[in-house]
Amino acid sequence: MAGYPNAPPNYGYGAPPPYGQQPYGAPSAPYGAPPPADRPPQDPYGASLPPAVGGYPPPPGASPYGNPFAALVPSQFPPGTDPNLVACFQMADQDGSGLIDDKELQKALSTYDQSFGMRTVHLLMYLFTGTNTRKIGPKEFTQVFYSLQNWRGIFERFDRDRSGKIDANELREALLSLGFSVSPVILDLLVSKFDKSGGKNKAIEYDNFIECCLTVKGLTEKFKERDTIYSGSATFHYEGFMLTVLPFLIA
Amino acid sequence: MAGYPNAPPNYGYGAPPPYGQQPYGAPSAPYGAPPPADRPPQDPYGASLPPAVGGYPPPPGASPYGNPFAALVPSQFPPGTDPNLVACFQMADQDGSGLIDDKELQKALSTYDQSFGMRTVHLLMYLFTGTNTRKIGPKEFTQVFYSLQNWRGIFERFDRDRSGKIDANELREALLSLGFSVSPVILDLLVSKFDKSGGKNKAIEYDNFIECCLTVKGLTEKFKERDTIYSGSATFHYEGFMLTVLPFLIA
């Protein structure tokens, strides 16, 4: 592993490129600068979530690529879950099956937060279950809820003028605070995708910010699974590559 | 390279898995069977297109990952282009700039073919220019037109009952005829994505078939660029992985 040879020459806004040392951009040294004092220390993959809900749990019996069509095993609420959250899930789970589907999740989330597009809901379901079944149980619902609460806090911290939007630079800082250091080229790609004006406004609203976070976090974690020694590079077989990438297109 | 160890045990419908020998599934040995007599021989990456328009041309000055924000260099129509096609482009290019944008391409294509969603149009533009500029010139327009004509022919060949839809098995055969052998798990993922009913009907309409072809072809070609010895595996740096995958999400 010899760093990231394709980084543009002026990469890093004058700071040494962080990729050579830390391929996934741990925020302890974002662009060579120490973390701001008002930002709590976090692990490189956004572990500021409560321990019970940090990261994406591997589904039971998961293959190296996950099984996108595995049935979801019914789950339980973690001990001490907020009763309001339990009530919210039970309201959504009208048939008492212990699982809620995509439309029910979309409705339940809009109770607590603003509305989300179905693509964002599908991406949430895929990443928190590791399957393509589009149903989640109490445990995954709790994880989704607390993750969104965490990301909402991050969004609001960077939306300093309370416009409901963050710009490209704020998006970069927000992703850094989640533990993801993205290059200027990737940042441009993300803004062109997740800006509702198609890149004209260069601004990201909250629901698209969530989709952006899910995409960067999900792809980075999938890559990291193949890069067990943190070398910054990973080898895929063709089948594994397609099974890694397609679910993000499919959500 | 030791084949595709994660292929399911019963993979290949009783035939030996083709992946070990031909990682991208050349149709000369699809699932161990000879190609049907009525199917013309093709190269593994869909080279049944006219030579002038086969494959995706690397844009001028392309980096190993392409530059998604490179400006498109104005191009010319290939010698002998159908005058109707030239007229169609000129009608779309109202300001005579030599380039047409996404909305103009969408309109121009619906003159000759049925309508396409903007996501499909963006994916076409990305794959035929290697950039994210969302403008194409005469050369790329010609390539898009003849590729769609080719894919239309393939779709109609497999839509035997003229329902306007093909099922999962027909999609597998259609992709094979383009040179892409996909495993049952990938096929299921593709159908769940590109079926407008969300996987309930297990049927793909023409516009989604085109998006499916573009996705499989585009991702496979990106992978193949990293697998120069056809070993079936490829190594990505993190930055390169993200720059390879994100444009497919972004289209």
Short mmCIF file of C-alpha atoms in Angstrom, two decimals:
data_model
loop_
_atom_site.label_atom_id
_atom_site.label_comp_id
_atom_site.label_asym_id
_atom_site.label_seq_id
_atom_site.Cartn_x
_atom_site.Cartn_y
_atom_site.Cartn_z
CA MET A 1 0.00 0.00 0.00
CA ALA A 2 1.54 3.25 -1.12
CA GLY A 3 -0.99 5.89 -0.18
CA TYR A 4 -3.51 7.23 -2.68
CA PRO A 5 -1.58 8.01 -5.85
CA ASN A 6 -4.61 9.48 -7.59
CA ALA A 7 -5.23 12.20 -5.06
CA PRO A 8 -5.05 15.57 -6.85
CA PRO A 9 -1.79 17.48 -6.37
CA ASN A 10 -3.36 20.21 -4.26
CA TYR A 11 -5.35 17.78 -2.22
CA GLY A 12 -5.96 18.49 1.43
CA TYR A 13 -6.43 22.25 1.52
CA GLY A 14 -2.78 22.82 2.30
CA ALA A 15 -2.59 20.07 4.93
CA PRO A 16 -0.77 16.81 4.30
CA PRO A 17 -3.12 14.23 2.80
CA PRO A 18 -4.42 12.00 5.59
CA TYR A 19 -4.95 8.98 3.35
CA GLY A 20 -1.44 7.56 3.43
CA GLN A 21 -1.53 7.21 7.19
CA GLN A 22 -5.20 6.58 7.78
CA PRO A 23 -7.00 5.26 4.75
CA TYR A 24 -10.43 5.76 6.27
CA GLY A 25 -9.65 9.14 7.68
CA ALA A 26 -9.90 8.75 11.44
CA PRO A 27 -10.99 12.15 12.78
CA SER A 28 -8.20 12.21 15.32
CA ALA A 29 -6.10 13.77 12.56
CA PRO A 30 -8.51 15.26 10.00
CA TYR A 31 -6.37 17.02 7.40
CA GLY A 32 -3.57 17.14 9.96
CA ALA A 33 -5.56 19.26 12.42
CA PRO A 34 -6.60 18.27 15.95
CA PRO A 35 -10.32 17.73 16.51
CA PRO A 36 -12.22 20.85 17.65
CA ALA A 37 -12.53 21.06 21.40
CA ASP A 38 -16.33 21.06 21.24
CA ARG A 39 -16.43 17.75 19.39
CA PRO A 40 -16.36 14.63 21.57
CA PRO A 41 -13.78 12.01 20.66
CA GLN A 42 -15.24 9.28 18.46
CA ASP A 43 -14.03 6.08 16.95
CA PRO A 44 -13.30 6.30 13.22
CA TYR A 45 -16.64 4.80 12.25
CA GLY A 46 -19.07 6.99 14.10
CA ALA A 47 -19.12 5.16 17.42
CA SER A 48 -20.55 8.16 19.23
CA LEU A 49 -23.81 6.23 19.14
CA PRO A 50 -24.76 4.38 22.34
CA PRO A 51 -22.75 1.14 22.56
CA ALA A 52 -25.83 -1.02 22.07
CA VAL A 53 -26.57 0.55 18.71
CA GLY A 54 -23.16 1.39 17.28
CA GLY A 55 -22.37 0.24 13.77
CA TYR A 56 -24.32 -2.18 11.63
CA PRO A 57 -24.80 -5.57 13.25
CA PRO A 58 -23.92 -8.54 11.07
CA PRO A 59 -27.16 -10.44 10.51
CA PRO A 60 -27.32 -13.98 11.89
CA GLY A 61 -25.66 -16.44 9.56
CA ALA A 62 -24.29 -13.67 7.36
CA SER A 63 -22.06 -14.75 4.48
CA PRO A 64 -19.00 -12.63 3.60
CA TYR A 65 -21.24 -10.63 1.26
CA GLY A 66 -24.36 -10.92 3.39
CA ASN A 67 -27.34 -12.73 1.99
CA PRO A 68 -29.53 -10.07 0.48
CA PHE A 69 -32.54 -12.36 0.54
CA ALA A 70 -32.11 -13.90 3.98
CA ALA A 71 -35.24 -13.79 6.14
CA LEU A 72 -34.91 -11.43 9.08
CA VAL A 73 -34.94 -13.17 12.45
CA PRO A 74 -37.44 -11.44 14.80
CA SER A 75 -35.58 -9.41 17.41
CA GLN A 76 -36.20 -7.83 20.83
CA PHE A 77 -35.90 -4.29 22.14
CA PRO A 78 -32.63 -3.82 24.04
CA PRO A 79 -33.12 -3.65 27.85
CA GLY A 80 -33.97 -0.13 28.99
CA THR A 81 -35.38 1.06 25.65
CA ASP A 82 -37.41 4.27 25.94
CA PRO A 83 -41.10 3.18 26.32
CA ASN A 84 -42.09 5.86 23.80
CA LEU A 85 -39.94 4.12 21.23
CA VAL A 86 -41.56 0.77 22.01
CA ALA A 87 -45.00 2.35 21.70
CA CYS A 88 -44.03 3.90 18.38
CA PHE A 89 -42.92 0.54 17.02
CA GLN A 90 -46.07 -1.19 18.26
CA MET A 91 -48.23 1.46 16.64
CA ALA A 92 -46.44 0.84 13.34
CA ASP A 93 -46.60 -2.96 13.69
CA GLN A 94 -50.37 -3.16 13.35
CA ASP A 95 -50.56 -6.92 12.81
CA GLY A 96 -48.32 -7.62 15.82
CA SER A 97 -45.90 -9.67 13.71
CA GLY A 98 -42.85 -8.16 15.39
CA LEU A 99 -41.65 -6.75 12.06
CA ILE A 100 -42.48 -3.55 10.20
CA ASP A 101 -42.12 -2.97 6.48
CA ASP A 102 -40.75 -0.04 4.47
CA LYS A 103 -43.97 1.98 4.33
CA GLU A 104 -44.57 1.48 8.05
CA LEU A 105 -41.01 2.53 8.87
CA GLN A 106 -41.33 5.61 6.68
CA LYS A 107 -44.51 6.59 8.55
CA ALA A 108 -43.04 5.83 11.97
CA LEU A 109 -39.92 7.89 11.32
CA SER A 110 -41.92 10.85 10.12
CA THR A 111 -43.59 10.88 13.54
CA TYR A 112 -40.29 11.61 15.23
CA ASP A 113 -38.39 13.35 12.50
CA GLN A 114 -39.10 14.86 9.14
CA SER A 115 -40.17 12.77 6.17
CA PHE A 116 -37.78 10.51 4.32
CA GLY A 117 -37.90 9.33 0.73
CA MET A 118 -38.46 5.63 0.15
CA ARG A 119 -34.92 5.26 -1.18
CA THR A 120 -33.51 6.51 2.13
CA VAL A 121 -35.84 4.17 4.04
CA HIS A 122 -34.71 1.20 1.92
CA LEU A 123 -31.06 2.11 2.44
CA LEU A 124 -31.63 2.32 6.21
CA MET A 125 -33.32 -1.09 6.18
CA TYR A 126 -30.59 -2.67 4.08
CA LEU A 127 -27.76 -1.31 6.20
CA PHE A 128 -29.30 -2.09 9.57
CA THR A 129 -30.33 -5.65 8.67
CA GLY A 130 -27.75 -6.70 6.06
CA THR A 131 -30.63 -8.13 4.02
CA ASN A 132 -32.89 -6.99 1.24
CA THR A 133 -36.07 -8.19 2.93
CA ARG A 134 -37.30 -4.68 3.68
CA LYS A 135 -38.60 -5.58 7.12
CA ILE A 136 -37.09 -4.67 10.48
CA GLY A 137 -37.70 -5.78 14.05
CA PRO A 138 -37.52 -3.95 17.41
CA LYS A 139 -33.73 -4.13 17.71
CA GLU A 140 -33.11 -2.66 14.25
CA PHE A 141 -35.84 -0.05 14.80
CA THR A 142 -34.07 1.09 17.96
CA GLN A 143 -30.74 1.27 16.12
CA VAL A 144 -32.28 3.28 13.30
CA PHE A 145 -33.92 5.66 15.74
CA TYR A 146 -30.79 6.40 17.77
CA SER A 147 -28.60 6.67 14.68
CA LEU A 148 -30.97 9.21 13.17
CA GLN A 149 -31.01 11.11 16.45
CA ASN A 150 -27.20 11.21 16.37
CA TRP A 151 -27.07 12.32 12.73
CA ARG A 152 -29.74 14.95 13.35
CA GLY A 153 -27.52 16.41 16.07
CA ILE A 154 -24.54 16.48 13.71
CA PHE A 155 -26.57 18.11 10.95
CA GLU A 156 -27.85 20.81 13.31
CA ARG A 157 -24.36 21.48 14.63
CA PHE A 158 -23.14 22.27 11.10
CA ASP A 159 -26.28 24.04 9.90
CA ARG A 160 -25.10 27.13 11.73
CA ASP A 161 -27.54 29.57 10.13
CA ARG A 162 -30.50 27.20 10.73
CA SER A 163 -31.36 27.27 7.02
CA GLY A 164 -32.19 23.56 6.97
CA LYS A 165 -29.29 23.06 4.56
CA ILE A 166 -25.55 22.55 4.82
CA ASP A 167 -23.02 23.45 2.15
CA ALA A 168 -20.22 21.33 0.72
CA ASN A 169 -17.68 22.41 3.30
CA GLU A 170 -20.08 21.75 6.16
CA LEU A 171 -20.88 18.35 4.65
CA ARG A 172 -17.16 17.57 4.62
CA GLU A 173 -16.89 18.56 8.29
CA ALA A 174 -20.03 16.64 9.21
CA LEU A 175 -18.70 13.48 7.51
CA LEU A 176 -15.39 13.99 9.29
CA SER A 177 -17.18 14.17 12.62
CA LEU A 178 -18.71 10.79 11.73
CA GLY A 179 -15.22 9.51 10.97
CA PHE A 180 -15.17 9.72 7.18
CA SER A 181 -12.57 11.85 5.45
CA VAL A 182 -13.59 12.35 1.83
CA SER A 183 -11.43 13.89 -0.87
CA PRO A 184 -12.55 17.04 -2.74
CA VAL A 185 -13.48 14.96 -5.82
CA ILE A 186 -15.66 12.63 -3.78
CA LEU A 187 -17.17 15.59 -1.95
CA ASP A 188 -18.10 17.15 -5.30
CA LEU A 189 -19.71 13.88 -6.42
CA LEU A 190 -21.69 13.64 -3.19
CA VAL A 191 -22.90 17.23 -3.42
CA SER A 192 -23.90 16.79 -7.08
CA LYS A 193 -25.94 13.74 -6.07
CA PHE A 194 -27.48 14.80 -2.80
CA ASP A 195 -28.22 18.42 -3.63
CA LYS A 196 -31.89 18.44 -4.61
CA SER A 197 -31.22 21.15 -7.20
CA GLY A 198 -28.90 18.76 -9.04
CA GLY A 199 -25.73 20.53 -7.93
CA LYS A 200 -26.82 24.11 -8.66
CA ASN A 201 -27.36 25.20 -5.05
CA LYS A 202 -24.44 23.19 -3.65
CA ALA A 203 -26.50 22.62 -0.53
CA ILE A 204 -27.79 19.48 1.17
CA GLU A 205 -31.03 19.22 3.11
CA TYR A 206 -31.47 16.96 6.12
CA ASP A 207 -33.09 13.93 4.43
CA ASN A 208 -30.44 13.90 1.69
CA PHE A 209 -27.75 14.35 4.32
CA ILE A 210 -28.97 11.13 5.94
CA GLU A 211 -28.88 9.30 2.60
CA CYS A 212 -25.39 10.67 1.98
CA CYS A 213 -24.19 9.52 5.42
CA LEU A 214 -25.71 6.08 4.87
CA THR A 215 -24.04 5.77 1.47
CA VAL A 216 -20.58 6.85 2.61
CA LYS A 217 -20.76 4.86 5.86
CA GLY A 218 -22.18 1.77 4.16
CA LEU A 219 -19.71 1.70 1.26
CA THR A 220 -16.75 2.46 3.55
CA GLU A 221 -17.72 -0.31 5.94
CA LYS A 222 -18.16 -2.79 3.10
CA PHE A 223 -14.72 -1.82 1.82
CA LYS A 224 -13.23 -2.03 5.30
CA GLU A 225 -14.50 -5.60 5.67
CA ARG A 226 -12.12 -6.48 2.83
CA ASP A 227 -9.27 -4.40 4.21
CA THR A 228 -8.72 -6.14 7.50
CA ILE A 229 -5.19 -4.80 7.93
CA TYR A 230 -6.19 -1.16 7.24
CA SER A 231 -3.86 -0.96 4.26
CA GLY A 232 -6.23 1.28 2.33
CA SER A 233 -6.73 -1.24 -0.45
CA ALA A 234 -8.99 -4.25 -0.84
CA THR A 235 -9.36 -7.08 -3.32
CA PHE A 236 -12.74 -8.19 -4.60
CA HIS A 237 -13.79 -11.13 -6.71
CA TYR A 238 -16.23 -10.12 -9.44
CA GLU A 239 -19.23 -11.73 -7.74
CA GLY A 240 -18.34 -10.13 -4.42
CA PHE A 241 -17.86 -6.73 -6.04
CA MET A 242 -21.30 -6.86 -7.66
CA LEU A 243 -22.95 -8.13 -4.46
CA THR A 244 -21.24 -5.35 -2.50
CA VAL A 245 -22.21 -2.54 -4.84
CA LEU A 246 -25.63 -3.50 -6.25
CA PRO A 247 -27.55 -3.24 -2.96
CA PHE A 248 -26.64 0.45 -2.80
CA LEU A 249 -28.11 0.93 -6.26
CA ILE A 250 -31.06 -1.20 -5.38
CA ALA A 251 -32.17 0.55 -2.22
CA MET B 1 -7.41 -16.64 -8.39
CA ALA B 2 -9.43 -19.67 -7.41
CA GLY B 3 -12.80 -19.11 -9.00
CA TYR B 4 -15.72 -17.67 -7.04
CA PRO B 5 -15.71 -19.40 -3.67
CA ASN B 6 -18.86 -17.63 -2.55
CA ALA B 7 -21.05 -19.00 -5.33
CA PRO B 8 -23.92 -20.94 -3.77
CA PRO B 9 -23.50 -24.74 -3.75
CA ASN B 10 -26.26 -25.34 -6.29
CA TYR B 11 -25.15 -22.54 -8.50
CA GLY B 12 -25.50 -22.88 -12.24
CA TYR B 13 -28.73 -24.80 -12.65
CA GLY B 14 -26.88 -28.11 -12.66
CA ALA B 15 -24.23 -26.92 -15.10
CA PRO B 16 -20.65 -26.33 -13.95
CA PRO B 17 -20.22 -22.73 -12.77
CA PRO B 18 -18.75 -20.68 -15.60
CA TYR B 19 -17.00 -18.22 -13.32
CA GLY B 20 -13.84 -20.16 -12.64
CA GLN B 21 -12.94 -20.25 -16.29
CA GLN B 22 -14.42 -16.99 -17.47
CA PRO B 23 -14.91 -14.51 -14.67
CA TYR B 24 -17.07 -12.19 -16.76
CA GLY B 25 -19.09 -14.96 -18.28
CA ALA B 26 -18.24 -14.93 -21.97
CA PRO B 27 -21.34 -16.22 -23.78
CA SER B 28 -19.35 -18.81 -25.66
CA ALA B 29 -19.96 -21.08 -22.68
CA PRO B 30 -23.04 -19.78 -20.83
CA TYR B 31 -23.70 -22.22 -18.00
CA GLY B 32 -21.80 -24.83 -19.96
CA ALA B 33 -24.19 -24.73 -22.93
CA PRO B 34 -23.32 -23.74 -26.52
CA PRO B 35 -24.84 -20.46 -27.74
CA PRO B 36 -28.18 -20.84 -29.53
CA ALA B 37 -27.84 -21.07 -33.30
CA ASP B 38 -29.95 -17.95 -33.85
CA ARG B 39 -27.64 -15.79 -31.76
CA PRO B 40 -24.73 -14.20 -33.61
CA PRO B 41 -21.33 -14.62 -32.00
CA GLN B 42 -20.34 -11.64 -29.89
CA ASP B 43 -17.37 -10.60 -27.84
CA PRO B 44 -17.84 -10.94 -24.08
CA TYR B 45 -18.65 -7.28 -23.59
CA GLY B 46 -21.44 -6.78 -26.07
CA ALA B 47 -19.40 -5.96 -29.17
CA SER B 48 -22.32 -6.71 -31.44
CA LEU B 49 -22.62 -2.94 -31.74
CA PRO B 50 -21.13 -1.42 -34.90
CA PRO B 51 -17.34 -1.16 -34.51
CA ALA B 52 -17.46 2.64 -34.40
CA VAL B 53 -19.73 2.61 -31.39
CA GLY B 54 -18.65 -0.47 -29.43
CA GLY B 55 -17.88 -0.06 -25.75
CA TYR B 56 -17.49 3.15 -23.84
CA PRO B 57 -14.75 5.39 -25.17
CA PRO B 58 -12.30 6.62 -22.55
CA PRO B 59 -12.69 10.40 -22.44
CA PRO B 60 -9.69 12.46 -23.51
CA GLY B 61 -7.19 12.80 -20.71
CA ALA B 62 -9.03 10.28 -18.56
CA SER B 63 -7.42 9.39 -15.23
CA PRO B 64 -7.52 5.78 -14.05
CA TYR B 65 -10.83 6.57 -12.35
CA GLY B 66 -12.02 9.04 -14.96
CA ASN B 67 -12.56 12.61 -13.92
CA PRO B 68 -16.21 12.93 -13.11
CA PHE B 69 -16.09 16.70 -13.52
CA ALA B 70 -13.95 16.92 -16.67
CA ALA B 71 -15.43 19.16 -19.35
CA LEU B 72 -16.58 17.24 -22.39
CA VAL B 73 -14.60 17.98 -25.55
CA PRO B 74 -16.99 18.72 -28.47
CA SER B 75 -17.07 15.79 -30.88
CA GLN B 76 -18.06 15.06 -34.49
CA PHE B 77 -20.49 12.61 -36.06
CA PRO B 78 -18.69 9.52 -37.36
CA PRO B 79 -18.43 9.46 -41.18
CA GLY B 80 -21.53 7.96 -42.78
CA THR B 81 -23.89 8.73 -39.88
CA ASP B 82 -27.56 8.46 -40.84
CA PRO B 83 -28.69 12.03 -41.78
CA ASN B 84 -31.87 11.50 -39.74
CA LEU B 85 -29.73 11.01 -36.67
CA VAL B 86 -27.81 14.21 -37.43
CA ALA B 87 -31.09 16.09 -37.89
CA CYS B 88 -32.40 14.70 -34.61
CA PHE B 89 -29.29 15.91 -32.77
CA GLN B 90 -29.45 19.34 -34.40
CA MET B 91 -33.10 19.68 -33.44
CA ALA B 92 -32.19 18.90 -29.82
CA ASP B 93 -29.16 21.23 -29.84
CA GLN B 94 -31.19 24.41 -30.17
CA ASP B 95 -28.36 26.82 -29.34
CA GLY B 96 -25.99 25.14 -31.81
CA SER B 97 -23.37 24.58 -29.11
CA GLY B 98 -22.55 21.07 -30.34
CA LEU B 99 -23.61 19.62 -26.99
CA ILE B 100 -26.99 18.58 -25.63
CA ASP B 101 -27.93 18.31 -21.97
CA ASP B 102 -29.87 15.68 -20.04
CA LYS B 103 -33.33 17.09 -20.65
CA GLU B 104 -32.60 17.53 -24.38
CA LEU B 105 -31.30 13.96 -24.63
CA GLN B 106 -34.34 12.61 -22.81
CA LYS B 107 -36.58 14.43 -25.30
CA ALA B 108 -34.54 13.36 -28.34
CA LEU B 109 -34.56 9.70 -27.32
CA SER B 110 -38.28 9.69 -26.75
CA THR B 111 -38.65 10.71 -30.39
CA TYR B 112 -37.04 7.48 -31.51
CA ASP B 113 -37.85 5.18 -28.68
CA GLN B 114 -40.10 5.16 -25.67
CA SER B 115 -39.56 7.50 -22.75
CA PHE B 116 -36.69 7.09 -20.30
CA GLY B 117 -36.48 8.22 -16.71
CA MET B 118 -33.90 10.90 -15.91
CA ARG B 119 -31.85 8.40 -13.92
CA THR B 120 -31.46 6.23 -17.02
CA VAL B 121 -30.55 9.29 -19.11
CA HIS B 122 -27.92 10.32 -16.55
CA LEU B 123 -26.48 6.81 -16.48
CA LEU B 124 -26.29 6.81 -20.30
CA MET B 125 -24.50 10.16 -20.26
CA TYR B 126 -22.07 9.08 -17.56
CA LEU B 127 -21.19 5.80 -19.24
CA PHE B 128 -20.81 7.20 -22.74
CA THR B 129 -18.70 10.20 -21.71
CA GLY B 130 -16.87 8.98 -18.59
CA THR B 131 -17.71 12.32 -17.01
CA ASN B 132 -20.41 13.74 -14.79
CA THR B 133 -20.93 16.86 -16.90
CA ARG B 134 -24.34 15.71 -18.19
CA LYS B 135 -23.71 16.95 -21.70
CA ILE B 136 -22.98 14.88 -24.81
CA GLY B 137 -21.80 15.69 -28.32
CA PRO B 138 -22.55 14.15 -31.74
CA LYS B 139 -20.21 11.18 -31.33
CA GLU B 140 -21.67 10.15 -27.98
CA PHE B 141 -25.22 10.76 -29.24
CA THR B 142 -24.55 8.37 -32.13
CA GLN B 143 -23.16 5.76 -29.73
CA VAL B 144 -26.15 6.08 -27.43
CA PHE B 145 -28.55 5.77 -30.34
CA TYR B 146 -27.01 2.63 -31.83
CA SER B 147 -26.55 1.00 -28.44
CA LEU B 148 -30.21 1.56 -27.62
CA GLN B 149 -31.16 0.15 -31.03
CA ASN B 150 -29.09 -2.95 -30.25
CA TRP B 151 -30.57 -3.36 -26.77
CA ARG B 152 -34.09 -2.82 -28.10
CA GLY B 153 -33.51 -5.73 -30.50
CA ILE B 154 -32.31 -7.93 -27.66
CA PHE B 155 -35.27 -7.00 -25.47
CA GLU B 156 -37.73 -7.77 -28.24
CA ARG B 157 -36.05 -11.10 -28.96
CA PHE B 158 -36.63 -12.21 -25.38
CA ASP B 159 -40.05 -10.61 -24.92
CA ARG B 160 -41.56 -13.56 -26.77
CA ASP B 161 -45.19 -12.86 -25.89
CA ARG B 162 -44.84 -9.15 -26.77
CA SER B 163 -46.05 -8.16 -23.30
CA GLY B 164 -43.55 -5.31 -23.07
CA LYS B 165 -41.93 -7.13 -20.14
CA ILE B 166 -39.35 -9.85 -19.67
CA ASP B 167 -39.13 -12.17 -16.69
CA ALA B 168 -36.10 -13.04 -14.57
CA ASN B 169 -35.06 -15.97 -16.74
CA GLU B 170 -35.37 -13.91 -19.92
CA LEU B 171 -33.35 -11.13 -18.29
CA ARG B 172 -30.63 -13.67 -17.51
CA GLU B 173 -30.63 -14.81 -21.15
CA ALA B 174 -30.67 -11.23 -22.44
CA LEU B 175 -27.69 -10.30 -20.25
CA LEU B 176 -25.91 -13.43 -21.45
CA SER B 177 -26.47 -12.40 -25.04
CA LEU B 178 -24.77 -9.10 -24.14
CA GLY B 179 -21.90 -11.08 -22.65
CA PHE B 180 -22.73 -10.91 -18.95
CA SER B 181 -23.27 -14.06 -16.98
CA VAL B 182 -24.91 -13.19 -13.67
CA SER B 183 -25.39 -15.58 -10.77
CA PRO B 184 -28.89 -16.34 -9.43
CA VAL B 185 -28.31 -14.10 -6.39
CA ILE B 186 -27.29 -11.16 -8.57
CA LEU B 187 -30.21 -11.86 -10.90
CA ASP B 188 -32.60 -11.72 -7.93
CA LEU B 189 -31.07 -8.41 -6.83
CA LEU B 190 -31.43 -6.97 -10.32
CA VAL B 191 -35.05 -8.08 -10.63
CA SER B 192 -35.89 -6.68 -7.19
CA LYS B 193 -34.44 -3.34 -8.28
CA PHE B 194 -35.58 -3.03 -11.86
CA ASP B 195 -39.06 -4.49 -11.53
CA LYS B 196 -41.35 -1.46 -11.23
CA SER B 197 -43.61 -3.35 -8.82
CA GLY B 198 -40.72 -3.63 -6.36
CA GLY B 199 -40.12 -7.31 -7.05
CA LYS B 200 -43.75 -8.48 -6.85
CA ASN B 201 -44.28 -9.04 -10.59
CA LYS B 202 -40.76 -10.34 -11.23
CA ALA B 203 -40.90 -8.64 -14.62
CA ILE B 204 -38.80 -5.92 -16.23
CA GLU B 205 -40.09 -3.33 -18.69
CA TYR B 206 -37.96 -1.94 -21.51
CA ASP B 207 -36.76 1.30 -19.87
CA ASN B 208 -35.74 -0.56 -16.71
CA PHE B 209 -34.09 -3.22 -18.84
CA ILE B 210 -31.90 -0.50 -20.35
CA GLU B 211 -31.00 0.82 -16.91
CA CYS B 212 -30.23 -2.74 -15.80
CA CYS B 213 -28.00 -3.35 -18.85
CA LEU B 214 -26.18 -0.05 -18.26
CA THR B 215 -25.61 -0.89 -14.61
CA VAL B 216 -24.30 -4.42 -15.20
CA LYS B 217 -22.22 -3.39 -18.21
CA GLY B 218 -20.85 -0.27 -16.55
CA LEU B 219 -19.91 -1.94 -13.26
CA THR B 220 -18.43 -4.96 -15.02
CA GLU B 221 -16.32 -2.79 -17.29
CA LYS B 222 -15.10 -0.70 -14.37
CA PHE B 223 -14.15 -3.92 -12.60
CA LYS B 224 -12.50 -5.32 -15.72
CA GLU B 225 -10.30 -2.22 -15.99
CA ARG B 226 -8.73 -3.35 -12.69
CA ASP B 227 -8.53 -7.00 -13.72
CA THR B 228 -6.24 -6.71 -16.69
CA ILE B 229 -5.25 -10.38 -16.62
CA TYR B 230 -8.86 -11.64 -16.45
CA SER B 231 -8.22 -13.37 -13.14
CA GLY B 232 -11.71 -12.61 -11.87
CA SER B 233 -10.47 -10.46 -9.00
CA ALA B 234 -9.41 -6.84 -8.75
CA THR B 235 -7.80 -4.64 -6.13
CA PHE B 236 -9.07 -1.15 -5.37
CA HIS B 237 -7.69 1.60 -3.20
CA TYR B 238 -10.38 3.22 -1.06
CA GLU B 239 -10.47 6.42 -3.11
CA GLY B 240 -10.65 4.46 -6.36
CA PHE B 241 -13.40 2.22 -5.00
CA MET B 242 -15.53 5.21 -4.02
CA LEU B 243 -14.90 6.98 -7.33
CA THR B 244 -15.81 3.80 -9.20
CA VAL B 245 -19.03 3.14 -7.33
CA LEU B 246 -20.45 6.58 -6.48
CA PRO B 247 -21.17 7.67 -10.07
CA PHE B 248 -23.57 4.74 -10.41
CA LEU B 249 -25.41 5.95 -7.33
CA ILE B 250 -25.25 9.50 -8.56
CA ALA B 251 -26.69 9.04 -12.03
#
